[in-house]
Short mmCIF file of C-alpha atoms and ligand atoms in Angstrom, two decimals:
data_model
loop_
_atom_site.label_atom_id
_atom_site.label_comp_id
_atom_site.label_asym_id
_atom_site.label_seq_id
_atom_site.Cartn_x
_atom_site.Cartn_y
_atom_site.Cartn_z
CA UNK A 185 57.95 -5.75 4.43
CA UNK A 186 56.98 -6.35 8.05
CA UNK A 187 56.67 -3.49 10.52
CA UNK A 188 57.91 -5.30 13.60
CA UNK A 189 57.28 -3.40 16.85
CA UNK A 190 60.18 -2.38 19.10
CA UNK A 191 61.27 -5.05 21.56
CA UNK A 192 60.58 -2.92 24.62
CA UNK A 193 56.97 -2.33 23.59
CA UNK A 194 56.46 -6.00 23.03
CA UNK A 195 58.09 -7.16 26.23
CA UNK A 196 55.80 -4.79 28.13
CA UNK A 197 52.78 -6.18 26.30
CA UNK A 198 52.19 -9.19 28.54
CA UNK A 199 52.20 -11.79 25.78
CA UNK A 200 53.40 -14.51 28.11
CA UNK A 201 50.44 -13.85 30.46
CA UNK A 202 47.74 -13.23 27.86
CA UNK A 203 48.80 -15.70 25.18
CA UNK A 204 47.77 -13.07 22.62
CA UNK A 205 49.55 -10.12 21.07
CA UNK A 206 47.82 -7.83 18.56
CA UNK A 207 50.17 -6.60 15.82
CA UNK A 208 48.21 -3.85 14.05
CA UNK A 209 49.64 -2.80 10.70
CA UNK A 210 52.29 -5.53 10.67
CA UNK A 211 51.99 -5.90 6.88
CA UNK A 212 53.19 -3.07 4.65
CA UNK A 213 50.83 -2.08 1.83
CA UNK A 214 53.28 -3.68 -0.61
CA UNK A 215 53.40 -7.00 1.22
CA UNK A 216 49.62 -7.04 1.64
CA UNK A 217 49.19 -6.53 -2.12
CA UNK A 218 51.72 -9.27 -2.89
CA UNK A 219 50.05 -11.72 -0.50
CA UNK A 220 46.63 -10.97 -2.00
CA UNK A 221 48.01 -11.60 -5.49
CA UNK A 222 49.49 -14.88 -4.22
CA UNK A 223 46.10 -15.81 -2.78
CA UNK A 224 44.49 -15.22 -6.19
CA UNK A 225 47.06 -17.48 -7.81
CA UNK A 226 46.69 -20.23 -5.18
CA UNK A 227 42.87 -20.11 -5.24
CA UNK A 228 42.82 -22.92 -7.81
CA UNK A 229 44.28 -25.21 -5.12
CA UNK A 230 41.74 -24.28 -2.43
CA UNK A 231 39.42 -26.91 -0.98
CA UNK A 232 36.15 -26.50 0.85
CA UNK A 233 35.77 -28.01 4.34
CA UNK A 234 32.44 -28.49 6.13
CA UNK A 235 32.61 -30.94 9.03
CA UNK A 236 32.79 -31.32 12.80
CA UNK A 237 36.30 -31.87 14.22
CA UNK A 238 35.94 -35.00 16.39
CA UNK A 239 39.14 -34.47 18.40
CA UNK A 240 38.12 -30.87 19.22
CA UNK A 241 34.73 -31.46 20.90
CA UNK A 242 33.07 -31.76 17.46
CA UNK A 243 33.51 -28.04 16.91
CA UNK A 244 32.47 -26.84 13.43
CA UNK A 245 34.74 -26.22 10.44
CA UNK A 246 33.08 -24.23 7.67
CA UNK A 247 35.81 -22.65 5.57
CA UNK A 248 37.91 -22.93 2.44
CA UNK A 249 41.60 -23.74 2.86
CA UNK A 250 44.89 -23.98 1.03
CA UNK A 251 47.07 -26.45 2.96
CA UNK A 252 50.75 -26.14 3.73
CA UNK A 253 51.96 -28.70 1.21
CA UNK A 254 50.22 -26.96 -1.69
CA UNK A 255 51.66 -23.63 -0.56
CA UNK A 256 55.18 -25.12 -0.26
CA UNK A 257 54.94 -26.48 -3.80
CA UNK A 258 53.37 -23.50 -5.54
CA UNK A 259 54.53 -20.38 -3.67
CA UNK A 260 57.95 -18.87 -3.15
CA UNK A 261 56.73 -15.72 -1.38
CA UNK A 262 55.03 -17.44 1.57
CA UNK A 263 57.83 -19.92 2.40
CA UNK A 264 60.37 -17.06 2.18
CA UNK A 265 58.30 -14.88 4.51
CA UNK A 266 57.84 -17.83 6.88
CA UNK A 267 61.63 -18.27 7.19
CA UNK A 268 62.50 -14.55 7.38
CA UNK A 269 65.36 -14.35 9.96
CA UNK A 270 64.18 -11.00 11.40
CA UNK A 271 60.75 -12.52 12.01
CA UNK A 272 62.14 -15.59 13.79
CA UNK A 273 64.35 -13.36 15.94
CA UNK A 274 61.33 -11.21 16.81
CA UNK A 275 59.27 -14.26 17.79
CA UNK A 276 62.07 -15.54 20.02
CA UNK A 277 62.36 -12.14 21.72
CA UNK A 278 58.63 -11.84 22.35
CA UNK A 279 58.17 -15.35 23.71
CA UNK A 280 61.51 -15.83 25.44
CA UNK A 281 61.63 -19.22 23.67
CA UNK A 282 64.05 -20.63 21.13
CA UNK A 283 61.62 -20.36 18.21
CA UNK A 284 62.18 -22.40 15.09
CA UNK A 285 60.28 -23.42 11.96
CA UNK A 286 57.93 -26.42 11.83
CA UNK A 287 59.41 -29.33 9.89
CA UNK A 288 56.25 -31.07 8.68
CA UNK A 289 54.60 -29.18 5.85
CA UNK A 290 50.86 -29.73 6.40
CA UNK A 291 50.20 -27.00 8.97
CA UNK A 292 53.46 -25.03 8.69
CA UNK A 293 51.77 -22.25 6.71
CA UNK A 294 48.11 -22.39 5.69
CA UNK A 295 45.50 -20.08 4.20
CA UNK A 296 42.06 -20.01 5.85
CA UNK A 297 39.27 -18.34 3.88
CA UNK A 298 35.91 -17.54 5.47
CA UNK A 299 33.62 -16.24 2.73
CA UNK A 300 30.07 -17.50 3.24
CA UNK A 301 27.56 -16.46 5.92
CA UNK A 302 28.04 -18.80 8.89
CA UNK A 303 31.62 -19.67 7.91
CA UNK A 304 33.61 -20.34 11.07
CA UNK A 305 36.82 -21.94 12.31
CA UNK A 306 35.55 -23.65 15.45
CA UNK A 307 37.12 -24.20 18.87
CA UNK A 308 40.55 -25.78 19.05
CA UNK A 309 44.11 -25.59 20.19
CA UNK A 310 46.98 -25.94 17.72
CA UNK A 311 49.64 -28.66 17.68
CA UNK A 312 52.55 -26.23 17.81
CA UNK A 313 53.10 -23.50 20.43
CA UNK A 314 52.99 -20.38 18.30
CA UNK A 315 50.75 -19.07 15.53
CA UNK A 316 51.43 -15.83 13.68
CA UNK A 317 48.20 -14.97 11.87
CA UNK A 318 48.38 -12.38 9.05
CA UNK A 319 45.12 -10.78 7.85
CA UNK A 320 44.82 -10.49 4.06
CA UNK A 321 41.15 -9.54 4.31
CA UNK A 322 38.82 -8.99 7.26
CA UNK A 323 35.30 -7.67 7.89
CA UNK A 324 35.56 -3.99 8.71
CA UNK A 325 33.04 -4.10 11.53
CA UNK A 326 33.03 -6.03 14.78
CA UNK A 327 29.33 -6.83 14.35
CA UNK A 328 29.97 -8.69 11.08
CA UNK A 329 31.75 -11.55 12.89
CA UNK A 330 35.08 -13.16 12.07
CA UNK A 331 36.36 -12.23 15.53
CA UNK A 332 39.09 -14.16 17.26
CA UNK A 333 37.71 -15.55 20.52
CA UNK A 334 40.28 -16.93 22.95
CA UNK A 335 40.88 -18.09 26.49
CA UNK A 336 44.49 -18.22 27.72
CA UNK A 337 45.75 -21.28 29.62
CA UNK A 338 42.49 -23.16 29.07
CA UNK A 339 42.32 -26.70 30.38
CA UNK A 340 39.33 -27.49 28.13
CA UNK A 341 37.75 -25.93 25.04
CA UNK A 342 34.63 -25.27 27.16
CA UNK A 343 36.55 -22.34 28.65
CA UNK A 344 35.54 -20.46 25.50
CA UNK A 345 31.93 -20.59 26.67
CA UNK A 346 32.67 -18.86 29.98
CA UNK A 347 33.19 -15.24 30.92
CA UNK A 348 36.95 -15.81 30.78
CA UNK A 349 36.79 -15.75 26.96
CA UNK A 350 38.04 -12.58 25.20
CA UNK A 351 37.30 -11.29 21.72
CA UNK A 352 39.47 -9.42 19.26
CA UNK A 353 38.73 -7.72 15.96
CA UNK A 354 41.41 -7.30 13.30
CA UNK A 355 41.66 -5.36 10.04
CA UNK A 356 43.31 -6.16 6.73
CA UNK A 357 47.06 -5.74 7.13
CA UNK A 358 46.96 -6.53 10.86
CA UNK A 359 48.31 -9.66 12.49
CA UNK A 360 48.12 -11.40 15.83
CA UNK A 361 50.44 -13.73 17.65
CA UNK A 362 48.88 -16.52 19.68
CA UNK A 363 50.30 -18.99 22.20
CA UNK A 364 48.16 -21.41 20.27
CA UNK A 365 48.82 -24.73 22.02
CA UNK A 366 47.55 -23.64 25.44
CA UNK A 367 45.10 -20.89 24.41
CA UNK A 368 41.68 -22.25 23.42
CA UNK A 369 40.57 -20.28 20.37
CA UNK A 370 38.06 -20.03 17.54
CA UNK A 371 36.86 -17.60 14.89
CA UNK A 372 33.24 -16.45 15.28
CA UNK A 373 30.87 -17.02 12.30
CA UNK A 374 30.55 -14.45 9.51
CA UNK A 375 27.21 -12.78 9.98
CA UNK A 376 26.12 -11.90 6.44
CA UNK A 377 26.83 -12.31 2.72
CA UNK A 378 29.53 -10.28 0.96
CA UNK A 379 32.15 -10.62 3.70
CA UNK A 380 35.58 -12.17 3.49
CA UNK A 381 38.05 -13.06 6.22
CA UNK A 382 41.30 -14.42 4.83
CA UNK A 383 44.31 -15.24 6.98
CA UNK A 384 47.73 -16.72 6.44
CA UNK A 385 48.51 -18.72 9.58
CA UNK A 386 52.19 -19.48 10.11
CA UNK A 387 53.03 -22.02 12.85
CA UNK A 388 56.28 -22.01 14.81
CA UNK A 389 57.73 -24.32 17.41
CA UNK A 390 60.69 -25.00 19.67
CA UNK A 391 63.49 -27.42 18.73
CA UNK A 392 62.20 -30.31 20.85
CA UNK A 393 58.62 -30.18 19.54
CA UNK A 394 58.49 -31.28 15.95
CA UNK A 395 55.56 -33.72 16.12
CA UNK A 396 51.88 -32.92 15.68
CA UNK A 397 49.90 -34.12 18.72
CA UNK A 398 46.49 -34.47 17.03
CA UNK A 399 45.18 -35.41 13.59
CA UNK A 400 43.28 -32.11 13.34
CA UNK A 401 45.62 -30.47 10.83
CA UNK A 402 45.63 -33.51 8.56
CA UNK A 403 41.82 -33.54 8.61
CA UNK A 404 41.59 -29.85 7.75
CA UNK A 405 44.57 -29.30 5.46
CA UNK A 406 45.76 -32.76 4.37
O1 AKG B 112 42.14 -16.96 12.08
C1 AKG B 112 42.57 -16.79 13.22
O2 AKG B 112 42.55 -15.68 13.80
C2 AKG B 112 43.10 -18.00 13.95
C3 AKG B 112 43.48 -19.11 12.99
C4 AKG B 112 43.68 -20.42 13.68
O3 AKG B 112 43.33 -20.59 14.80
C5 AKG B 112 44.33 -21.53 12.96
O4 AKG B 112 44.54 -21.45 11.74
O5 AKG B 112 44.65 -22.54 13.62
FE1 FE2 B 113 44.42 -22.22 15.67
#
């Protein structure tokens, strides 16, 4: 279901320096279709969020979400994918860390849906060290927004407003891996009507780090 790249390619990719690894075409057509069907089913549980995240420099949240607890209760596909042994082994190889699943359910696996003009997931870092972000839908063109903007090893979120920030465009079926606790990141606003950017974000951690460090996930997904 997942087209995991060969270890050698990945180790040469510089993930530990860049904090970002593009994984184009990670999802097979079959898995993409199954995840989209799951999204349709879970849509009834989605909630709209429009607020400024106080603990993240008041950065904006304008998106619709399905939180981890709802997914754990109503999906078997996503929790099974999240725990896939080959995926965990791959993540450990890429990062050189002993990667394990996140115990608390709220931000373990979440769906983020940007679907209105101006929708954005503003600047933040995540509580856990690793985010694997799978694209169920994405704007086809760079100019339509929904880009991942990120700055590796940022000491503040303001680093995103400097020339050190990088931008990445992804397509449906792609994924990216982010060192999400130390990489400041955000998703740029959708630029027009009729666009959708839908991701499944799966968070991973190391055995000694099982506690969320901020209340940001509870505010967004709780
Ligand atoms: O949508 C993305 O590319 C990043 C998602 C993200 O940062 C998050 O869910 O915490
Ligand atoms: Fe994030």
